[in-house]
PDB file of C-alpha atoms and ligand atoms in Angstrom:
ATOM      1  CA  MET A   1      -2.690 -24.235 -17.458  1.00 90.00           C
ATOM      2  CA  TYR A   2      -3.759 -23.428 -13.558  1.00 93.00           C
ATOM      3  CA  GLY A   3      -0.452 -21.793 -12.546  1.00 96.00           C
ATOM      4  CA  PHE A   4      -0.199 -19.614 -15.467  1.00 97.00           C
ATOM      5  CA  TRP A   5      -3.734 -18.510 -14.649  1.00 97.00           C
ATOM      6  CA  LEU A   6      -3.000 -17.700 -11.032  1.00 98.00           C
ATOM      7  CA  PHE A   7       0.293 -15.802 -12.135  1.00 98.00           C
ATOM      8  CA  ILE A   8      -2.087 -13.810 -13.996  1.00 98.00           C
ATOM      9  CA  HIS A   9      -4.442 -13.290 -11.329  1.00 98.00           C
ATOM     10  CA  LEU A  10      -1.699 -12.311  -9.101  1.00 98.00           C
ATOM     11  CA  SER A  11       0.305 -10.010 -11.437  1.00 98.00           C
ATOM     12  CA  GLY A  12      -2.909  -8.255 -12.508  1.00 98.00           C
ATOM     13  CA  LEU A  13      -3.900  -7.813  -8.739  1.00 98.00           C
ATOM     14  CA  CYS A  14      -0.392  -6.119  -7.891  1.00 98.00           C
ATOM     15  CA  VAL A  15      -0.715  -3.747 -10.982  1.00 97.00           C
ATOM     16  CA  TRP A  16      -4.336  -2.814  -9.974  1.00 98.00           C
ATOM     17  CA  LEU A  17      -4.018  -2.258  -6.358  1.00 98.00           C
ATOM     18  CA  GLY A  18      -0.390  -0.683  -6.817  1.00 97.00           C
ATOM     19  CA  SER A  19      -1.722   1.676  -9.371  1.00 97.00           C
ATOM     20  CA  LEU A  20      -5.053   2.253  -7.294  1.00 97.00           C
ATOM     21  CA  VAL A  21      -2.423   3.283  -4.039  1.00 97.00           C
ATOM     22  CA  ALA A  22       0.135   5.348  -6.216  1.00 97.00           C
ATOM     23  CA  VAL A  23      -2.190   7.367  -8.257  1.00 97.00           C
ATOM     24  CA  GLY A  24      -4.961   8.038  -5.002  1.00 97.00           C
ATOM     25  CA  ILE A  25      -1.575   9.584  -3.421  1.00 97.00           C
ATOM     26  CA  LEU A  26      -0.309  11.321  -6.439  1.00 96.00           C
ATOM     27  CA  LEU A  27      -3.656  13.179  -7.154  1.00 97.00           C
ATOM     28  CA  SER A  28      -4.205  14.167  -3.334  1.00 96.00           C
ATOM     29  CA  ALA A  29      -0.753  15.861  -4.055  1.00 95.00           C
ATOM     30  CA  MET A  30      -1.255  17.549  -7.171  1.00 95.00           C
ATOM     31  CA  LYS A  31      -4.648  18.925  -5.668  1.00 94.00           C
ATOM     32  CA  LYS A  32      -3.681  21.593  -3.770  1.00 91.00           C
ATOM     33  CA  GLN A  33      -1.393  23.238  -7.244  1.00 93.00           C
ATOM     34  CA  ILE A  34      -4.666  22.563  -9.508  1.00 93.00           C
ATOM     35  CA  HIS A  35      -4.801  26.298 -10.287  1.00 91.00           C
ATOM     36  CA  SER A  36      -1.458  25.748 -12.282  1.00 92.00           C
ATOM     37  CA  ALA A  37      -2.121  24.943 -15.821  1.00 91.00           C
ATOM     38  CA  ASP A  38       1.093  22.493 -16.104  1.00 94.00           C
ATOM     39  CA  VAL A  39      -0.143  20.481 -12.792  1.00 95.00           C
ATOM     40  CA  GLY A  40      -3.877  20.382 -14.763  1.00 94.00           C
ATOM     41  CA  ALA A  41      -2.368  19.194 -17.583  1.00 95.00           C
ATOM     42  CA  LEU A  42      -0.297  16.510 -15.593  1.00 96.00           C
ATOM     43  CA  VAL A  43      -3.553  15.298 -13.702  1.00 96.00           C
ATOM     44  CA  LYS A  44      -5.381  14.823 -17.016  1.00 96.00           C
ATOM     45  CA  LYS A  45      -2.193  12.515 -18.375  1.00 96.00           C
ATOM     46  CA  THR A  46      -1.914  10.902 -14.992  1.00 96.00           C
ATOM     47  CA  VAL A  47      -5.892   9.592 -15.260  1.00 96.00           C
ATOM     48  CA  ARG A  48      -5.495   8.741 -18.803  1.00 95.00           C
ATOM     49  CA  THR A  49      -2.207   6.707 -18.237  1.00 95.00           C
ATOM     50  CA  PHE A  50      -4.178   5.073 -14.874  1.00 95.00           C
ATOM     51  CA  ASN A  51      -7.167   4.147 -16.888  1.00 93.00           C
ATOM     52  CA  PHE A  52      -5.185   2.617 -19.433  1.00 93.00           C
ATOM     53  CA  LEU A  53      -3.150   0.489 -16.915  1.00 93.00           C
ATOM     54  CA  THR A  54      -5.678  -0.350 -14.395  1.00 95.00           C
ATOM     55  CA  HIS A  55      -8.988  -1.307 -15.901  1.00 96.00           C
ATOM     56  CA  PRO A  56      -7.096  -3.715 -18.139  1.00 96.00           C
ATOM     57  CA  SER A  57      -5.291  -5.485 -15.165  1.00 97.00           C
ATOM     58  CA  ALA A  58      -8.919  -5.455 -12.893  1.00 98.00           C
ATOM     59  CA  PHE A  59     -10.024  -7.063 -15.996  1.00 97.00           C
ATOM     60  CA  LEU A  60      -7.357  -9.717 -15.665  1.00 98.00           C
ATOM     61  CA  VAL A  61      -8.021 -10.504 -12.483  1.00 98.00           C
ATOM     62  CA  LEU A  62     -11.467 -11.569 -13.099  1.00 98.00           C
ATOM     63  CA  ILE A  63     -11.002 -13.241 -15.971  1.00 98.00           C
ATOM     64  CA  SER A  64      -7.925 -15.249 -14.883  1.00 98.00           C
ATOM     65  CA  GLY A  65     -10.085 -16.143 -11.375  1.00 97.00           C
ATOM     66  CA  VAL A  66     -12.950 -17.173 -13.877  1.00 96.00           C
ATOM     67  CA  LEU A  67     -10.859 -19.635 -15.555  1.00 96.00           C
ATOM     68  CA  MET A  68      -9.356 -21.029 -12.538  1.00 96.00           C
ATOM     69  CA  LEU A  69     -12.712 -21.750 -10.965  1.00 93.00           C
ATOM     70  CA  LEU A  70     -13.589 -23.463 -14.004  1.00 93.00           C
ATOM     71  CA  GLN A  71     -10.410 -25.536 -14.006  1.00 93.00           C
ATOM     72  CA  MET A  72     -11.038 -26.496 -10.482  1.00 91.00           C
ATOM     73  CA  GLY A  73     -14.783 -27.397 -10.558  1.00 85.00           C
ATOM     74  CA  LEU A  74     -15.615 -27.174  -7.358  1.00 81.00           C
ATOM     75  CA  GLY A  75     -19.563 -26.955  -8.222  1.00 78.00           C
ATOM     76  CA  SER A  76     -21.303 -25.498  -4.944  1.00 79.00           C
ATOM     77  CA  ASP A  77     -18.791 -27.268  -2.750  1.00 83.00           C
ATOM     78  CA  LYS A  78     -16.582 -23.868  -2.284  1.00 90.00           C
ATOM     79  CA  PRO A  79     -15.112 -22.388   1.357  1.00 93.00           C
ATOM     80  CA  PHE A  80     -16.118 -19.202   2.193  1.00 95.00           C
ATOM     81  CA  TRP A  81     -13.377 -17.126   1.245  1.00 96.00           C
ATOM     82  CA  MET A  82     -13.756 -18.537  -2.171  1.00 96.00           C
ATOM     83  CA  ILE A  83     -17.279 -17.515  -2.462  1.00 95.00           C
ATOM     84  CA  TYR A  84     -16.690 -14.042  -0.751  1.00 95.00           C
ATOM     85  CA  MET A  85     -13.552 -13.617  -3.527  1.00 97.00           C
ATOM     86  CA  GLU A  86     -15.597 -14.641  -6.348  1.00 96.00           C
ATOM     87  CA  ARG A  87     -18.769 -12.913  -5.669  1.00 96.00           C
ATOM     88  CA  VAL A  88     -17.613  -9.617  -3.644  1.00 96.00           C
ATOM     89  CA  GLY A  89     -14.458  -9.531  -5.741  1.00 97.00           C
ATOM     90  CA  GLY A  90     -16.447  -9.629  -9.030  1.00 97.00           C
ATOM     91  CA  MET A  91     -18.656  -7.158  -8.032  1.00 98.00           C
ATOM     92  CA  VAL A  92     -16.108  -5.001  -7.342  1.00 97.00           C
ATOM     93  CA  ILE A  93     -14.104  -5.547 -10.134  1.00 98.00           C
ATOM     94  CA  LEU A  94     -17.104  -4.685 -12.550  1.00 98.00           C
ATOM     95  CA  LEU A  95     -18.152  -1.606 -10.082  1.00 97.00           C
ATOM     96  CA  PHE A  96     -14.891  -0.256 -10.098  1.00 97.00           C
ATOM     97  CA  ILE A  97     -14.359  -0.597 -14.122  1.00 97.00           C
ATOM     98  CA  ILE A  98     -17.395   1.387 -14.594  1.00 97.00           C
ATOM     99  CA  VAL A  99     -17.811   4.070 -11.763  1.00 97.00           C
ATOM    100  CA  ILE A 100     -14.148   5.116 -11.698  1.00 97.00           C
ATOM    101  CA  SER A 101     -14.520   5.568 -15.767  1.00 96.00           C
ATOM    102  CA  ILE A 102     -17.086   8.001 -15.606  1.00 96.00           C
ATOM    103  CA  MET A 103     -15.714   9.599 -12.798  1.00 96.00           C
ATOM    104  CA  GLY A 104     -12.336   9.823 -14.544  1.00 96.00           C
ATOM    105  CA  ARG A 105     -13.970  10.977 -17.692  1.00 94.00           C
ATOM    106  CA  ARG A 106     -15.656  13.878 -15.542  1.00 94.00           C
ATOM    107  CA  LEU A 107     -12.587  14.716 -14.224  1.00 95.00           C
ATOM    108  CA  VAL A 108     -10.704  15.055 -17.247  1.00 94.00           C
ATOM    109  CA  LYS A 109     -13.698  17.401 -18.803  1.00 94.00           C
ATOM    110  CA  ARG A 110     -13.460  19.520 -15.817  1.00 93.00           C
ATOM    111  CA  ILE A 111      -9.882  20.177 -15.615  1.00 93.00           C
ATOM    112  CA  SER A 112     -10.514  21.093 -19.539  1.00 91.00           C
ATOM    113  CA  GLY A 113     -13.041  23.122 -18.635  1.00 87.00           C
ATOM    114  CA  GLY A 114     -11.085  25.616 -16.513  1.00 79.00           C
ATOM    115  CA  GLY A 115     -12.929  25.936 -13.247  1.00 84.00           C
ATOM    116  CA  VAL A 116     -10.676  25.415 -10.572  1.00 88.00           C
ATOM    117  CA  GLN A 117     -13.077  24.816  -7.703  1.00 91.00           C
ATOM    118  CA  SER A 118     -14.850  22.380  -9.799  1.00 92.00           C
ATOM    119  CA  ALA A 119     -11.684  20.498 -10.947  1.00 93.00           C
ATOM    120  CA  SER A 120     -10.672  20.458  -7.011  1.00 95.00           C
ATOM    121  CA  SER A 121     -14.205  18.752  -5.797  1.00 95.00           C
ATOM    122  CA  SER A 122     -13.775  16.358  -8.537  1.00 96.00           C
ATOM    123  CA  ILE A 123     -10.316  15.273  -7.755  1.00 97.00           C
ATOM    124  CA  SER A 124     -11.466  14.778  -4.100  1.00 97.00           C
ATOM    125  CA  SER A 125     -14.414  12.554  -5.354  1.00 97.00           C
ATOM    126  CA  TYR A 126     -11.983  10.763  -7.710  1.00 97.00           C
ATOM    127  CA  VAL A 127      -9.678   9.831  -4.881  1.00 98.00           C
ATOM    128  CA  THR A 128     -12.283   8.742  -2.509  1.00 98.00           C
ATOM    129  CA  GLY A 129     -13.545   6.202  -5.198  1.00 97.00           C
ATOM    130  CA  LEU A 130      -9.867   4.974  -5.405  1.00 97.00           C
ATOM    131  CA  ALA A 131      -9.629   4.626  -1.450  1.00 98.00           C
ATOM    132  CA  VAL A 132     -12.978   2.723  -1.404  1.00 97.00           C
ATOM    133  CA  SER A 133     -12.130   0.609  -4.074  1.00 97.00           C
ATOM    134  CA  SER A 134      -8.365   0.067  -2.211  1.00 97.00           C
ATOM    135  CA  ALA A 135     -10.248  -0.642   0.862  1.00 97.00           C
ATOM    136  CA  LEU A 136     -12.320  -3.155  -0.481  1.00 97.00           C
ATOM    137  CA  VAL A 137      -9.854  -5.235  -2.544  1.00 97.00           C
ATOM    138  CA  PHE A 138      -7.521  -4.950   0.707  1.00 97.00           C
ATOM    139  CA  SER A 139     -10.631  -6.362   2.533  1.00 97.00           C
ATOM    140  CA  ILE A 140     -10.720  -9.556  -0.036  1.00 97.00           C
ATOM    141  CA  ILE A 141      -7.214  -9.786   0.175  1.00 98.00           C
ATOM    142  CA  PHE A 142      -7.974 -10.024   4.031  1.00 97.00           C
ATOM    143  CA  VAL A 143     -10.278 -12.864   3.819  1.00 97.00           C
ATOM    144  CA  VAL A 144      -8.406 -14.821   1.485  1.00 97.00           C
ATOM    145  CA  SER A 145      -5.162 -14.628   3.358  1.00 97.00           C
ATOM    146  CA  GLY A 146      -6.854 -16.233   6.298  1.00 97.00           C
ATOM    147  CA  LYS A 147      -8.835 -18.593   4.310  1.00 95.00           C
ATOM    148  CA  TYR A 148     -11.837 -17.922   6.394  1.00 91.00           C
TER     149      TYR A 148
HETATM  150  C1  HEM B 201     -10.411  -8.083  -5.950  1.00 97.79           C
HETATM  151  C2  HEM B 201     -10.852  -9.084  -6.381  1.00 97.79           C
HETATM  152  C3  HEM B 201      -9.873 -10.578  -6.179  1.00 97.79           C
HETATM  153  C4  HEM B 201      -8.700 -10.321  -5.145  1.00 97.79           C
HETATM  154  C5  HEM B 201      -8.273  -9.039  -4.087  1.00 97.79           C
HETATM  155  C6  HEM B 201      -8.333 -11.989  -5.456  1.00 97.79           C
HETATM  156  C7  HEM B 201      -7.150 -12.294  -4.444  1.00 97.79           C
HETATM  157  C8  HEM B 201      -6.701 -13.609  -4.880  1.00 97.79           C
HETATM  158  C9  HEM B 201      -5.385 -14.311  -4.031  1.00 97.79           C
HETATM  159  C10 HEM B 201      -4.705 -13.248  -2.927  1.00 97.79           C
HETATM  160  C11 HEM B 201      -5.251 -15.537  -4.301  1.00 97.79           C
HETATM  161  C12 HEM B 201      -4.363 -16.552  -4.051  1.00 97.79           C
HETATM  162  C13 HEM B 201      -4.724 -17.311  -2.841  1.00 97.79           C
HETATM  163  C14 HEM B 201      -3.753 -18.503  -2.634  1.00 97.79           C
HETATM  164  O1  HEM B 201      -3.330 -18.766  -3.545  1.00 97.79           O
HETATM  165  O2  HEM B 201      -3.576 -18.825  -1.709  1.00 97.79           O
HETATM  166  C15 HEM B 201      -6.345 -15.705  -5.266  1.00 97.79           C
HETATM  167  C16 HEM B 201      -6.450 -16.919  -5.726  1.00 97.79           C
HETATM  168  C17 HEM B 201      -7.637 -17.406  -6.632  1.00 97.79           C
HETATM  169  N1  HEM B 201      -8.732 -16.419  -6.946  1.00 97.79           N
HETATM  170 FE1  HEM B 201      -8.651 -14.666  -6.578  1.00 97.79          FE
HETATM  171  N2  HEM B 201      -9.217 -12.473  -6.164  1.00 97.79           N
HETATM  172  C18 HEM B 201      -9.847 -11.411  -6.771  1.00 97.79           C
HETATM  173  C19 HEM B 201     -11.036 -12.020  -7.454  1.00 97.79           C
HETATM  174  C20 HEM B 201     -11.313 -13.195  -7.866  1.00 97.79           C
HETATM  175  C21 HEM B 201     -12.598 -13.591  -8.871  1.00 97.79           C
HETATM  176  C22 HEM B 201     -13.498 -12.327  -9.222  1.00 97.79           C
HETATM  177  C23 HEM B 201     -12.544 -14.841  -8.695  1.00 97.79           C
HETATM  178  C24 HEM B 201     -13.494 -15.723  -9.638  1.00 97.79           C
HETATM  179  C25 HEM B 201     -14.470 -15.318  -9.992  1.00 97.79           C
HETATM  180  C26 HEM B 201     -11.224 -15.182  -8.255  1.00 97.79           C
HETATM  181  C27 HEM B 201     -10.976 -16.755  -8.395  1.00 97.79           C
HETATM  182  C28 HEM B 201      -9.502 -17.244  -7.563  1.00 97.79           C
HETATM  183  C29 HEM B 201      -9.189 -18.585  -7.681  1.00 97.79           C
HETATM  184  C30 HEM B 201     -10.009 -19.461  -8.332  1.00 97.79           C
HETATM  185  C31 HEM B 201      -8.197 -18.620  -7.156  1.00 97.79           C
HETATM  186  C32 HEM B 201      -7.147 -19.739  -6.764  1.00 97.79           C
HETATM  187  C33 HEM B 201      -7.467 -20.348  -5.373  1.00 97.79           C
HETATM  188  C34 HEM B 201      -6.352 -21.634  -5.002  1.00 97.79           C
HETATM  189  O3  HEM B 201      -5.549 -21.973  -5.558  1.00 97.79           O
HETATM  190  O4  HEM B 201      -6.684 -22.102  -4.045  1.00 97.79           O
HETATM  191  N3  HEM B 201     -10.731 -14.203  -7.551  1.00 97.79           N
HETATM  192  N4  HEM B 201      -7.218 -14.922  -5.489  1.00 97.79           N
END
């Protein structure tokens, strides 16, 4: 069973981080053409699809991590990399789900409102949120890879 949860953990991580990076790059490119109604509709569709894909995969990373920890039964005798992954990783996942959901909803609302300027600045904040989240996830992968 442990192997199965590790598979879910790593697969969830692949989908989560992959979609974070891909959508960040796509939205940055679309921002320049946001005055077009077609591009506005495409941005809305991208954000909705992204939300549908990324939040469940981030949640799976968290749940599978907790289940593996329970199976390992290490108690307080854990190496630093594992404490870092558990605490910082858990916090990043929860914050990510809350903050990116709120920002995504605001972005969709602003595009529907029709204001090019506000839609464009909302895309910039959203992309910044995605970049910060990716950087935090990469920092966790770095610590876990080195088993510091
Ligand atoms: C952004 C969040 C996270 C990232 C990037 C991440 C990354 C990883 C990676 C790359 C591995 C494979 C390590 C290896 O087998 O050598 C792993 C394993 C593991 N992760 Fe995470 N993880 C995250 C969140 C969490 C959370 C929140 C928990 C627990 C609450 C957790 C618990 C575990 C456990 C128990 C293992 C198995 C370690 C082992 O077999 O030695 N992870 N994680």
